[in-house]
Backbone as a ProteinNet text record, in pm:
[ID]
protein_1_A
[PRIMARY]
MTAGAGEDPPPPAAPHRRGGQSVMKDVDGDLVVHRSYDGNGNGTPELGVNQLDRGSGRPGAY
[TERTIARY]
-4468.2	-4578.1	-4549.6	-4654.4	-4647.9	-4627.7	-4532.9	-4515.3	-4637.4	-4670.5	-4785.7	-4908.6	-4898.1	-5011	-5078.4	-5202.3	-5280.7	-5293.3	-5236.8	-5256.9	-5370.5	-5442.3	-5543.3	-5477.7	-5542.8	-5484.3	-5503.2	-5415.2	-5429.2	-5551.9	-5612.6	-5731.3	-5695.4	-5782.5	-5741	-5709.8	-5601	-5548.4	-5639.5	-5679	-5744.9	-5653.8	-5670.4	-5571	-5568.9	-5669.4	-5667	-5794.9	-5759.1	-5868.6	-5877.5	-5994.8	-6017.9	-6025.7	-5985.5	-5998.6	-6083.9	-6060.8	-6137.6	-6129.8	-6228.1	-6224.3	-6283.6	-6253.7	-6302.3	-6310.4	-6399.2	-6408.4	-6354.5	-6259.8	-6215.3	-6231.4	-6241.3	-6246.2	-6101.2	-6089.4	-5961.7	-6004	-5895.6	-5926.8	-5978.2	-5955.8	-6007.2	-6141.3	-6192.3	-6311.6	-6298.7	-6386.5	-6372.4	-6281.1	-6207.5	-6127	-6171.1	-6163.5	-6180.1	-6049.9	-6023.3	-5896.6	-5929.8	-5854.2	-5885.5	-5754.8	-5754.9	-5643.6	-5686.6	-5585.9	-5612.1	-5483.5	-5503.6	-5393.3	-5380.6	-5256.6	-5218.5	-5220.1	-5322	-5326.8	-5215.7	-5158.6	-5049.4	-4904.8	-4902.3	-4778.5	-4765.7	-4815.2	-4781.8	-4859.6	-4973.4	-5059.1	-5004.2	-4920.8	-4857.8	-4965.9	-4969.6	-5067.6	-5044.5	-5152.5	-5140.7	-5237.9	-5216.1	-5301.4	-5344.1	-5476.8	-5531.9	-5595.6	-5579.1	-5647.6	-5702.1	-5828.4	-5906.9	-5985.5	-6003.5	-6105.9	-6243.8	-6333.6	-6477.5	-6549.2	-6619	-6689.6	-6833.7	-6904	-7044.8	-7128.4	-7058.5	-7117.2	-7233.4	-7231.5	-7335.5	-7457.7	-7458.4	-7574.9	-7542.5	-7456.1	-7423.5	-7264.7	-7224.3	-7084.7	-6996	-6882.2	-6789.9	-6652.2	-6556.5	-6416.5	-6343.7	-6249.8	-6168.2	-6028.1
-1520.4	-1471.1	-1513	-1555.5	-1598.1	-1483	-1509	-1401.6	-1365.9	-1242	-1200.4	-1197.6	-1218	-1225	-1089.1	-1077.1	-950.5	-891.7	-951.8	-910.6	-979.6	-922.2	-975.5	-1080.7	-1205	-1289.8	-1239.4	-1281.8	-1236.8	-1302.6	-1226.7	-1292.3	-1421.2	-1505.7	-1630.9	-1589.4	-1663.4	-1630.7	-1690.3	-1604.1	-1647.9	-1653	-1747	-1747.4	-1617.3	-1545.5	-1420.2	-1337.7	-1221.6	-1122.1	-1019.3	-1003.9	-925.1	-786.4	-691.1	-544.2	-497.6	-376.3	-307.6	-375.3	-353.5	-410.9	-315.7	-327.4	-249.2	-331	-279.1	-355.5	-253	-296.2	-207.5	-271.7	-187.6	-245.6	-273	-381.1	-418.6	-455	-465.1	-499.6	-644.8	-724	-866.4	-879.9	-776.9	-779.1	-709.2	-730.6	-669.5	-745.6	-668	-722.5	-686.8	-775.8	-747.4	-729.1	-615.3	-577.8	-556.7	-638.5	-623.6	-628.8	-581.9	-598.9	-689.8	-766.8	-853.4	-864.1	-934.3	-946.4	-1093.4	-1142.2	-1289.1	-1317.9	-1399.3	-1432.7	-1530.4	-1600.2	-1693.9	-1638.7	-1504.3	-1438.5	-1321.1	-1317.4	-1210	-1087.5	-1095.7	-989.8	-912.2	-977.5	-914.6	-864.3	-743.8	-699.6	-755.4	-786	-848.8	-784.5	-787.6	-728.1	-847	-862.4	-965.8	-909.5	-968.5	-925.1	-1050.1	-1054.3	-1159.6	-1122.5	-1200.3	-1167.2	-1188.9	-1115.6	-1125.2	-1194.1	-1306.7	-1382.2	-1351.9	-1298.9	-1270.2	-1363.6	-1457.2	-1549.6	-1639.6	-1674	-1767.4	-1692	-1563	-1484	-1432.3	-1493.6	-1445.2	-1427.7	-1303.8	-1272.7	-1364.6	-1394.6	-1470.6	-1447.5	-1441.7	-1415.1	-1539.7	-1534.2	-1668.2	-1619.7
16934.5	16856.9	16704.9	16638.4	16503.5	16412.2	16307.8	16207.7	16132.8	16119	16048.5	16128	16260.2	16346.7	16350.5	16345	16340.9	16201.4	16105.2	15965.2	15899.3	15816	15730.1	15638.6	15623.6	15527.9	15378.8	15295.6	15153.6	15090.8	14995	14931.8	14850.6	14829.6	14754	14618.3	14569.2	14436.6	14335.6	14236.8	14116.7	14000.3	13903.5	13790.4	13724.7	13697.1	13633	13688.5	13726.1	13769.1	13656.3	13602.1	13499.3	13532.9	13454.5	13473.8	13369.6	13320.6	13217.4	13086.7	12996.7	12863.7	12763.5	12645.8	12535.1	12407.1	12306.1	12177.1	12091.4	11993.6	11887.1	11752.8	11648.3	11513.2	11462.1	11381.5	11326.2	11180.4	11091.7	10949.8	10933.7	11033	11032.1	11105.8	11172.3	11252.9	11382.4	11480.5	11612.1	11705.5	11792.5	11888.8	12032.9	12125.2	12264.4	12328.8	12384.4	12452.5	12600.1	12680.1	12825.5	12911	13027.6	13117.2	13221.6	13271.3	13388.3	13470.3	13584.5	13679.2	13707.4	13691.5	13708.1	13862.4	13905.7	14044.2	14082.6	13983.4	14007.4	13985.8	13940.9	13909.5	13995.6	14120.7	14211.5	14167.8	14092.2	14058.2	13942.4	13856.4	13752.3	13643	13605.3	13501.7	13363.1	13296.2	13170.3	13065.5	12952.9	12843.2	12756.7	12744.4	12658	12535.1	12425.5	12298.5	12225.9	12206.2	12146.6	12034.7	11933.6	11822	11875.1	11834.9	11868.7	11758.1	11791.8	11692.8	11708.5	11608.3	11617.8	11522	11471.2	11359.5	11415.5	11542.3	11595.6	11645.9	11632.4	11686	11818.1	11895.8	12033.9	12030.9	12065.8	12062	12159	12110.8	12197	12152.5	12238	12206.5	12200.2	12103.9	12083.2	12064
[MASK]
++++++++++++++++++++++++++++++++++++++++++++++++++++++++++++++

């Protein structure tokens, strides 16, 4: 019998799977703070912090 037979296959790995996110004020402007899970790193939880740019009329993180 094949090892793992009868088990569901793992979901396809995504580079990062995004979790919750929030926007917070900082002295230099607004920040987007989010958690994600590294699909290439065995699902390791990560914390991302990016500045929010509202200068072009449409918000974007960089």
